[in-house]
Coordinates of C-alpha atoms in Angstrom, one line a residue:
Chain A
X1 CA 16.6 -75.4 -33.0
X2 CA 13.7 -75.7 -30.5
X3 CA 12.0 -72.8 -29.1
X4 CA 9.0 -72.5 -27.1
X5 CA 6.3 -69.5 -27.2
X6 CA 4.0 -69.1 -24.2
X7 CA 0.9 -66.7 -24.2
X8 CA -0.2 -64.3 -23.2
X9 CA 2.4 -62.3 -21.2
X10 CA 0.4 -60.8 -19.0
X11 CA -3.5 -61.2 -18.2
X12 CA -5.6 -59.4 -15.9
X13 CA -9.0 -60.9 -15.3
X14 CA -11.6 -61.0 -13.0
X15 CA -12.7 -63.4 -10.6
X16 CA -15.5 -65.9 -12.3
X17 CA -14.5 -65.2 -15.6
X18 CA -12.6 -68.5 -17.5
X19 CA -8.9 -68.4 -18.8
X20 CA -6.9 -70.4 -21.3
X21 CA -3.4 -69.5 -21.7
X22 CA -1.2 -71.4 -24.6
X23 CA 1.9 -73.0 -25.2
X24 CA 3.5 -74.3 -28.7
X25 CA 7.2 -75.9 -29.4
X26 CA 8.5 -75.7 -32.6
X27 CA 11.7 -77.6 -33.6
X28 CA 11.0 -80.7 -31.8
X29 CA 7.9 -83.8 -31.9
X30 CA 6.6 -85.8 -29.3
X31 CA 7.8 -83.7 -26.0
X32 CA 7.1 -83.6 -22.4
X33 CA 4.9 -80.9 -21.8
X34 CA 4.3 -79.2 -18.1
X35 CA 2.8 -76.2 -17.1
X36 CA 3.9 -74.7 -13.3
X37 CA 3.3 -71.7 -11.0
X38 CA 4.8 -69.8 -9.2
X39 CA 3.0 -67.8 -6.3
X40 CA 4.1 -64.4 -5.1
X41 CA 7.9 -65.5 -3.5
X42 CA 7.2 -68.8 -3.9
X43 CA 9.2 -71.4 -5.5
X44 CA 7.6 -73.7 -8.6
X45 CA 4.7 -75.7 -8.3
X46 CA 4.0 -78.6 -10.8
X47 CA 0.3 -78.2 -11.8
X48 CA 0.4 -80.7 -14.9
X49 CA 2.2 -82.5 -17.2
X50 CA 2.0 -84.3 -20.5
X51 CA 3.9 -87.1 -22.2
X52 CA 1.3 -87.2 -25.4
X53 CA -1.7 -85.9 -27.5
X54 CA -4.5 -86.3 -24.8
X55 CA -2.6 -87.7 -22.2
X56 CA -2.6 -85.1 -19.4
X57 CA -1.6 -85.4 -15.8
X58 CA -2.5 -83.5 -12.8
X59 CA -0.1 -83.2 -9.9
X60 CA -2.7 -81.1 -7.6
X61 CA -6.3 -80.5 -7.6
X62 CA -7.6 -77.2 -8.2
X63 CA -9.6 -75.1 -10.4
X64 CA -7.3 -75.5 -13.2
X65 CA -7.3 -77.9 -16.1
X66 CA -5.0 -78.5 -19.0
X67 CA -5.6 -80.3 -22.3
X68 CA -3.0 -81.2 -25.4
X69 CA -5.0 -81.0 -28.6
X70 CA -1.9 -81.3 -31.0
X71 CA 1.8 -83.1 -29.9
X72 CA 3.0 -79.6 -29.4
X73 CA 0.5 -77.8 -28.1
X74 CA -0.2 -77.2 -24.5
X75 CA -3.3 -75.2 -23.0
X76 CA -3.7 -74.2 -19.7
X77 CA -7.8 -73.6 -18.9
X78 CA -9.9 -72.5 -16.4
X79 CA -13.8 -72.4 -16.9
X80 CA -14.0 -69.5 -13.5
X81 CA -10.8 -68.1 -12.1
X82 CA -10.5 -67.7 -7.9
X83 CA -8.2 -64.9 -6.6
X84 CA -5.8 -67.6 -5.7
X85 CA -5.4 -68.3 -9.2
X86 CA -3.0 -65.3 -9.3
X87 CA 0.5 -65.7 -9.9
X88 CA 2.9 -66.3 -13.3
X89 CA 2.5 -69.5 -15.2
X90 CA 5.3 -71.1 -17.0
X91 CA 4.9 -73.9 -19.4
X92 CA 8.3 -76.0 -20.1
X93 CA 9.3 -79.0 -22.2
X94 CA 11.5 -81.8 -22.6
X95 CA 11.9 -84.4 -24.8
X96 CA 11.5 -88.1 -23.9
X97 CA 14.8 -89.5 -22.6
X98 CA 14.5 -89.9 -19.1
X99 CA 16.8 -87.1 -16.7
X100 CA 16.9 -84.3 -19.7
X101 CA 16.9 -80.7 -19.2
X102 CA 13.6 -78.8 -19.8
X103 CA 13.4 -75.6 -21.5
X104 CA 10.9 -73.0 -20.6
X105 CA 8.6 -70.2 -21.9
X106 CA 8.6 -67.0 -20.8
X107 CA 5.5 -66.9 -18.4
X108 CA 2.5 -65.4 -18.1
X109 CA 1.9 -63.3 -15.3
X110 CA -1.9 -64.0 -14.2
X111 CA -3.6 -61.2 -12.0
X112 CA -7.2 -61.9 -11.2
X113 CA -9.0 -58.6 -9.3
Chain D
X1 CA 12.2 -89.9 -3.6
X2 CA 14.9 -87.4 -5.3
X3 CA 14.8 -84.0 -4.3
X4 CA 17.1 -80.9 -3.7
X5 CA 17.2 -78.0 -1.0
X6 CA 18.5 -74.9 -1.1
X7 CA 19.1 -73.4 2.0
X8 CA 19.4 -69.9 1.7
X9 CA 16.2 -68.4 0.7
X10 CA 17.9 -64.8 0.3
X11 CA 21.5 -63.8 -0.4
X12 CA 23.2 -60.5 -0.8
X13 CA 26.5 -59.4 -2.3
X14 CA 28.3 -56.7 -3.9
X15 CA 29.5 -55.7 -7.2
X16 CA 32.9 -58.0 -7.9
X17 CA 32.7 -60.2 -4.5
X18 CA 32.6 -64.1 -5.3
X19 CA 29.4 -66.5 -5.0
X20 CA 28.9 -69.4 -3.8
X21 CA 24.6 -70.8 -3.6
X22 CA 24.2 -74.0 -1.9
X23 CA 22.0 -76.8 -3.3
X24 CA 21.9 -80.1 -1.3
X25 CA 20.9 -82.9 -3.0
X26 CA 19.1 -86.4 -2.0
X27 CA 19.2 -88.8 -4.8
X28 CA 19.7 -92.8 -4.5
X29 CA 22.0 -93.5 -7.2
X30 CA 24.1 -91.4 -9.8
X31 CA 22.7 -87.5 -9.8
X32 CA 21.9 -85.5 -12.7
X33 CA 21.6 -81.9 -10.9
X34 CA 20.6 -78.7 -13.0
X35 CA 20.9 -75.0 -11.9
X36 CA 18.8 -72.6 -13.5
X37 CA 18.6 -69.1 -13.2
X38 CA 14.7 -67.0 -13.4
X39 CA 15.7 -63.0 -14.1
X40 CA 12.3 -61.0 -12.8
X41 CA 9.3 -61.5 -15.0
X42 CA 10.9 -64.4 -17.1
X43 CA 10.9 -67.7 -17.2
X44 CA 13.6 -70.1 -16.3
X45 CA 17.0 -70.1 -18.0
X46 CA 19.5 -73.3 -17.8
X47 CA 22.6 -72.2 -16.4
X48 CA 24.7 -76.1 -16.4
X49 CA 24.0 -79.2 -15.6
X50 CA 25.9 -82.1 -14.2
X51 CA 25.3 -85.8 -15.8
X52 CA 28.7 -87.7 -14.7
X53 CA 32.4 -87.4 -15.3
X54 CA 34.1 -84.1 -13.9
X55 CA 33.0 -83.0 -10.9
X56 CA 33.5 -79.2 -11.9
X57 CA 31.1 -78.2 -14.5
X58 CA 31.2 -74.9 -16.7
X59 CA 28.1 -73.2 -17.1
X60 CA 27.3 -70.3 -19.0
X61 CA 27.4 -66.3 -17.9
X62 CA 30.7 -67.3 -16.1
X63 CA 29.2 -69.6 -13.5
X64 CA 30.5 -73.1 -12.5
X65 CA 28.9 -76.0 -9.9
X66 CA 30.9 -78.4 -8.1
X67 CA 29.6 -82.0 -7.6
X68 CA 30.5 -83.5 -4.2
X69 CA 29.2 -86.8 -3.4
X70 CA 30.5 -86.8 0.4
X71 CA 28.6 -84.1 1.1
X72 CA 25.4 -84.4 -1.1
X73 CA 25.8 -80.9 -3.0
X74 CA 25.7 -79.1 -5.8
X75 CA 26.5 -75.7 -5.0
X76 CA 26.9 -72.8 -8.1
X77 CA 29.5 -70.4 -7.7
X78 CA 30.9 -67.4 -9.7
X79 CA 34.0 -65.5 -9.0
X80 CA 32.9 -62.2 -9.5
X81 CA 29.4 -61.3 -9.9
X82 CA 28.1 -58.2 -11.6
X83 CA 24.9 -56.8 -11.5
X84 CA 23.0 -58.5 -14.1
X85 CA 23.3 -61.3 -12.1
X86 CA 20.8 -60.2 -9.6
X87 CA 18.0 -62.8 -10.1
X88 CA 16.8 -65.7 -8.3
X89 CA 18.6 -69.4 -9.0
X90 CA 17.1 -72.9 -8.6
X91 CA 18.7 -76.1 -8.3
X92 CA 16.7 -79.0 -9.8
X93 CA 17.1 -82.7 -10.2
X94 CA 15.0 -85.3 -11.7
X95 CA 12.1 -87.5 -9.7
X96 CA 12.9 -91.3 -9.9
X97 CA 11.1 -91.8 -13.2
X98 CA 13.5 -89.1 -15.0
X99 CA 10.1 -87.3 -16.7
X100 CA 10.0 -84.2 -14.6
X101 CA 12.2 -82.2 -12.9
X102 CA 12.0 -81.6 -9.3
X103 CA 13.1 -78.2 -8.3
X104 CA 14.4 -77.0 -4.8
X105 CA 12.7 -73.3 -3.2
X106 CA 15.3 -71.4 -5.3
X107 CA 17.7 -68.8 -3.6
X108 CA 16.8 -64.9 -4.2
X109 CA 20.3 -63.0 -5.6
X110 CA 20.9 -59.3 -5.0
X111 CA 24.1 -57.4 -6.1
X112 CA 24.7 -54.2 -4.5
X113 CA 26.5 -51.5 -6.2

């Protein structure tokens, strides 16, 4: 079966300092690969998404970037976090078919002081 | 383009008392609608999801979602909700190229004793 680990759980950083937080499937090749946020009683926000090995979307321009080095790996980066980078981070997949389900990790809450 | 609302940002009930969560739904041809549920500090969990056929669909954790065409929805419902179920729920539905999910504001569940 598929599962999908997301890491780390929590992070506290501080502002100007860089961040990479990680995501790996396991049980399933070639997925669809997102990462979202979610700020404080906010719904989800599409930051990126993936359909392949270097092949990166962004849906809205910030200080974040993402990258896919390997088909199921999925890293979310920042080179100096802002206090508005705060907030929990989920990365999801799905596989290729169009109108699937995705699946998601268990977040990382992101606190930047 | 597809998307889904959910107009209740909060909703209360007790122990035992029935649910009903309301997801409306714009979508140009045949829906596929999702309902997930996010328990605090973790990521999002499929509840059911609807693709075609019966308009009922059985979820898991005792929850069910009614498809009605006529009046755009999708709303989730439970007959007798416990405590556990306090979390918040988001109705989702995918954006015309069926790669990403689109997911309404999500509606905030509390269960009082």
């Amino acid at each position: 079966s598929q599962t999908i680990h997301q890491w780390p759980a929590t992070l506290v950083q501080p502002v100007g300092s860089p961040l990479s937080l990680e995501c790996t499937v396991e049980g399933t090749s070639n997925p669809n690969l997102y990462w979202y946020r979610q700020a404080a009683g906010r719904g989800l926000q599409l930051l990126f998404y993936s359909v392949g090995i270097g092949q990166i979307s962004s849906e809205v321009p910030q200080n974040l970037s993402a990258s896919r080095p390997q088909d199921r790996q999925f890293i979310l980066s920042s080179k100096k976090l802002l206090l508005s980078d705060s907030g929990f981070y989920l990365c999801a997949w799905k596989d290729g078919q169009a109108n699937t389900e995705a699946f998601f990790g268990q977040g990382t809450r992101l606190t930047v002081v | 383009a597809q998307s889904v609302t959910q107009p209740d940002i909060h909703i209360t009930v007790s122990e035992g008392a029935s649910l009903e969560l309301r997801c409306n739904y714009s979508y140009g041809a045949t829906p596929y609608l999702f309902w997930y549920v996010q328990s605090p500090g973790q990521g999002l969990q499929l509840l059911l999801k609807y693709f075609s056929g019966d308009t009922l669909v059985q979820g898991i954790k005792g929850f069910e979602a009614e498809f009605k065409r006529s009046q755009s929805s999708f709303n989730l419902r439970k007959p007798s909700v416990h405590w556990s179920d306090a979390a918040e729920y988001f109705c989702a539905v995918p954006n015309n190229a069926g790669n990403m999910l689109t997911f309404g504001g999500g509606t905030r569940l509390m269960v009082k004793p």
